[in-house]
Amino acid sequence: MKDKILEEIEAIAKAEGICPIEDVMRRGMDALEKELNPIELSRFIVELRRMKSGMPETQEK
């Protein structure tokens, strides 16, 4: 279901001349790399992957 929705969003963006989602994400990651230290960036990527996979939040001990 999500893939179909993303395809529709990308088609609309392309028709309107807006950058594809991948380009926006790449630019965002480039900006983050400039602003965050490697440890913070690594934690951010782990959190994004967790959110994408739908895993419950990790509990800190």
Short mmCIF file of N, CA, C and O in Angstrom, two decimals:
data_model
loop_
_atom_site.label_atom_id
_atom_site.label_comp_id
_atom_site.label_asym_id
_atom_site.label_seq_id
_atom_site.Cartn_x
_atom_site.Cartn_y
_atom_site.Cartn_z
N MET A 1 0.83 -1.20 0.00
CA MET A 1 0.00 0.00 0.00
C MET A 1 0.87 1.26 0.00
O MET A 1 0.64 2.17 -0.77
N LYS A 2 1.88 1.30 0.87
CA LYS A 2 2.74 2.48 0.93
C LYS A 2 3.46 2.72 -0.38
O LYS A 2 3.62 3.84 -0.81
N ASP A 3 3.90 1.64 -1.04
CA ASP A 3 4.62 1.79 -2.30
C ASP A 3 3.74 2.48 -3.33
O ASP A 3 4.20 3.34 -4.07
N LYS A 4 2.49 2.12 -3.40
CA LYS A 4 1.55 2.73 -4.35
C LYS A 4 1.39 4.22 -4.05
O LYS A 4 1.41 5.05 -4.96
N ILE A 5 1.27 4.55 -2.77
CA ILE A 5 1.10 5.95 -2.38
C ILE A 5 2.36 6.74 -2.73
O ILE A 5 2.27 7.85 -3.27
N LEU A 6 3.54 6.18 -2.43
CA LEU A 6 4.78 6.87 -2.77
C LEU A 6 4.92 7.07 -4.27
O LEU A 6 5.38 8.12 -4.72
N GLU A 7 4.52 6.07 -5.04
CA GLU A 7 4.57 6.20 -6.50
C GLU A 7 3.69 7.35 -6.97
O GLU A 7 4.07 8.11 -7.85
N GLU A 8 2.50 7.46 -6.37
CA GLU A 8 1.59 8.55 -6.75
C GLU A 8 2.18 9.91 -6.38
O GLU A 8 2.11 10.86 -7.17
N ILE A 9 2.76 10.00 -5.18
CA ILE A 9 3.37 11.26 -4.75
C ILE A 9 4.52 11.64 -5.68
O ILE A 9 4.64 12.79 -6.10
N GLU A 10 5.36 10.65 -6.03
CA GLU A 10 6.48 10.93 -6.92
C GLU A 10 6.01 11.34 -8.31
O GLU A 10 6.62 12.19 -8.95
N ALA A 11 4.94 10.73 -8.79
CA ALA A 11 4.40 11.09 -10.10
C ALA A 11 3.90 12.53 -10.10
O ALA A 11 4.15 13.29 -11.05
N ILE A 12 3.22 12.92 -9.03
CA ILE A 12 2.72 14.30 -8.92
C ILE A 12 3.90 15.26 -8.85
O ILE A 12 3.91 16.30 -9.53
N ALA A 13 4.90 14.92 -8.03
CA ALA A 13 6.08 15.79 -7.89
C ALA A 13 6.79 15.94 -9.23
O ALA A 13 7.19 17.05 -9.60
N LYS A 14 6.94 14.85 -9.95
CA LYS A 14 7.61 14.90 -11.26
C LYS A 14 6.82 15.77 -12.23
O LYS A 14 7.39 16.58 -12.96
N ALA A 15 5.50 15.62 -12.23
CA ALA A 15 4.66 16.41 -13.13
C ALA A 15 4.75 17.90 -12.82
O ALA A 15 4.65 18.73 -13.72
N GLU A 16 4.95 18.23 -11.53
CA GLU A 16 5.02 19.63 -11.14
C GLU A 16 6.45 20.17 -11.13
O GLU A 16 6.69 21.30 -10.77
N GLY A 17 7.41 19.31 -11.52
CA GLY A 17 8.80 19.74 -11.58
C GLY A 17 9.48 19.82 -10.22
O GLY A 17 10.47 20.53 -10.06
N ILE A 18 8.95 19.09 -9.24
CA ILE A 18 9.54 19.08 -7.90
C ILE A 18 10.53 17.93 -7.81
O ILE A 18 10.34 16.88 -8.42
N CYS A 19 11.58 18.11 -7.03
CA CYS A 19 12.61 17.08 -6.88
C CYS A 19 12.02 15.77 -6.36
O CYS A 19 11.15 15.77 -5.51
N PRO A 20 12.54 14.64 -6.85
CA PRO A 20 12.12 13.34 -6.32
C PRO A 20 12.49 13.20 -4.84
O PRO A 20 13.41 13.85 -4.37
N ILE A 21 11.78 12.36 -4.14
CA ILE A 21 12.00 12.15 -2.71
C ILE A 21 13.45 11.76 -2.44
O ILE A 21 14.06 12.23 -1.48
N GLU A 22 14.03 10.91 -3.29
CA GLU A 22 15.40 10.47 -3.08
C GLU A 22 16.38 11.64 -3.08
O GLU A 22 17.30 11.69 -2.27
N ASP A 23 16.17 12.61 -3.97
CA ASP A 23 17.04 13.78 -4.02
C ASP A 23 16.91 14.62 -2.76
O ASP A 23 17.90 15.11 -2.21
N VAL A 24 15.70 14.78 -2.29
CA VAL A 24 15.46 15.55 -1.06
C VAL A 24 16.13 14.86 0.12
O VAL A 24 16.81 15.50 0.93
N MET A 25 15.98 13.53 0.22
CA MET A 25 16.59 12.78 1.30
C MET A 25 18.11 12.87 1.23
O MET A 25 18.78 13.05 2.24
N ARG A 26 18.66 12.76 0.04
CA ARG A 26 20.12 12.82 -0.13
C ARG A 26 20.65 14.18 0.31
O ARG A 26 21.65 14.27 1.02
N ARG A 27 19.97 15.25 -0.09
CA ARG A 27 20.41 16.59 0.31
C ARG A 27 20.29 16.77 1.81
O ARG A 27 21.14 17.40 2.45
N GLY A 28 19.22 16.21 2.39
CA GLY A 28 19.05 16.28 3.84
C GLY A 28 20.16 15.56 4.57
O GLY A 28 20.70 16.06 5.57
N MET A 29 20.52 14.37 4.08
CA MET A 29 21.60 13.61 4.72
C MET A 29 22.93 14.34 4.57
O MET A 29 23.73 14.37 5.50
N ASP A 30 23.18 14.95 3.41
CA ASP A 30 24.41 15.72 3.22
C ASP A 30 24.49 16.87 4.23
O ASP A 30 25.54 17.11 4.83
N ALA A 31 23.37 17.55 4.43
CA ALA A 31 23.34 18.65 5.39
C ALA A 31 23.56 18.15 6.80
O ALA A 31 24.29 18.78 7.58
N LEU A 32 22.95 17.02 7.14
CA LEU A 32 23.15 16.45 8.47
C LEU A 32 24.60 16.07 8.70
O LEU A 32 25.14 16.28 9.79
N GLU A 33 25.24 15.47 7.70
CA GLU A 33 26.63 15.08 7.84
C GLU A 33 27.52 16.28 8.14
O GLU A 33 28.50 16.18 8.88
N LYS A 34 27.17 17.43 7.59
CA LYS A 34 27.96 18.63 7.84
C LYS A 34 27.73 19.16 9.26
O LYS A 34 28.61 19.77 9.84
N GLU A 35 26.52 18.96 9.80
CA GLU A 35 26.15 19.53 11.09
C GLU A 35 26.41 18.61 12.28
O GLU A 35 26.68 19.08 13.37
N LEU A 36 26.28 17.30 12.09
CA LEU A 36 26.37 16.36 13.20
C LEU A 36 27.70 15.64 13.22
O LEU A 36 28.31 15.40 12.18
N ASN A 37 28.13 15.26 14.40
CA ASN A 37 29.34 14.45 14.47
C ASN A 37 28.97 13.02 14.08
O ASN A 37 27.79 12.66 14.05
N PRO A 38 29.93 12.17 13.77
CA PRO A 38 29.63 10.81 13.27
C PRO A 38 28.78 9.97 14.22
O PRO A 38 27.93 9.20 13.77
N ILE A 39 28.97 10.13 15.53
CA ILE A 39 28.19 9.34 16.49
C ILE A 39 26.72 9.76 16.45
O ILE A 39 25.82 8.93 16.41
N GLU A 40 26.47 11.07 16.44
CA GLU A 40 25.10 11.56 16.37
C GLU A 40 24.44 11.14 15.06
O GLU A 40 23.27 10.76 15.03
N LEU A 41 25.18 11.21 13.96
CA LEU A 41 24.64 10.81 12.66
C LEU A 41 24.30 9.33 12.65
O LEU A 41 23.24 8.93 12.17
N SER A 42 25.16 8.52 13.24
CA SER A 42 24.91 7.08 13.32
C SER A 42 23.64 6.79 14.12
O SER A 42 22.80 5.98 13.71
N ARG A 43 23.47 7.47 15.24
CA ARG A 43 22.27 7.29 16.07
C ARG A 43 21.02 7.71 15.29
O ARG A 43 19.98 7.06 15.37
N PHE A 44 21.13 8.80 14.54
CA PHE A 44 20.00 9.27 13.76
C PHE A 44 19.59 8.25 12.70
O PHE A 44 18.42 7.95 12.52
N ILE A 45 20.59 7.68 12.02
CA ILE A 45 20.30 6.68 10.98
C ILE A 45 19.66 5.45 11.59
O ILE A 45 18.70 4.90 11.04
N VAL A 46 20.16 5.01 12.74
CA VAL A 46 19.57 3.85 13.42
C VAL A 46 18.11 4.14 13.76
O VAL A 46 17.23 3.29 13.57
N GLU A 47 17.83 5.34 14.23
CA GLU A 47 16.46 5.71 14.58
C GLU A 47 15.57 5.75 13.33
O GLU A 47 14.43 5.28 13.36
N LEU A 48 16.07 6.28 12.23
CA LEU A 48 15.29 6.30 10.99
C LEU A 48 14.96 4.88 10.53
O LEU A 48 13.83 4.60 10.12
N ARG A 49 15.94 4.00 10.60
CA ARG A 49 15.70 2.61 10.19
C ARG A 49 14.68 1.95 11.10
O ARG A 49 13.85 1.17 10.65
N ARG A 50 14.76 2.24 12.40
CA ARG A 50 13.80 1.68 13.35
C ARG A 50 12.39 2.15 13.01
O ARG A 50 11.45 1.37 12.97
N MET A 51 12.26 3.43 12.72
CA MET A 51 10.95 3.99 12.38
C MET A 51 10.43 3.37 11.09
O MET A 51 9.25 3.05 10.99
N LYS A 52 11.30 3.20 10.11
CA LYS A 52 10.90 2.63 8.83
C LYS A 52 10.42 1.20 8.97
O LYS A 52 9.45 0.79 8.34
N SER A 53 11.10 0.45 9.82
CA SER A 53 10.73 -0.96 9.99
C SER A 53 9.51 -1.14 10.89
O SER A 53 8.96 -2.23 10.98
N GLY A 54 9.11 -0.06 11.60
CA GLY A 54 7.95 -0.15 12.46
C GLY A 54 8.24 -0.81 13.80
O GLY A 54 7.32 -1.20 14.51
N MET A 55 9.52 -0.91 14.15
CA MET A 55 9.88 -1.52 15.43
C MET A 55 9.50 -0.57 16.55
O MET A 55 9.52 0.65 16.40
N PRO A 56 9.11 -1.13 17.72
CA PRO A 56 8.80 -0.26 18.86
C PRO A 56 10.05 0.47 19.32
O PRO A 56 11.17 0.06 19.05
N GLU A 57 9.84 1.57 20.01
CA GLU A 57 10.97 2.37 20.48
C GLU A 57 11.83 1.55 21.43
O GLU A 57 11.33 0.74 22.20
N THR A 58 13.12 1.80 21.35
CA THR A 58 14.03 1.10 22.26
C THR A 58 13.93 1.76 23.63
O THR A 58 13.80 2.98 23.74
N GLN A 59 13.99 0.95 24.65
CA GLN A 59 13.91 1.45 26.02
C GLN A 59 15.32 1.66 26.54
O GLN A 59 16.17 0.80 26.44
N GLU A 60 15.58 2.84 27.10
CA GLU A 60 16.88 3.09 27.70
C GLU A 60 16.87 2.52 29.10
O GLU A 60 15.88 2.61 29.81
N LYS A 61 18.00 1.94 29.48
CA LYS A 61 18.10 1.32 30.81
C LYS A 61 18.54 2.28 31.86
O LYS A 61 19.18 3.20 31.69
#
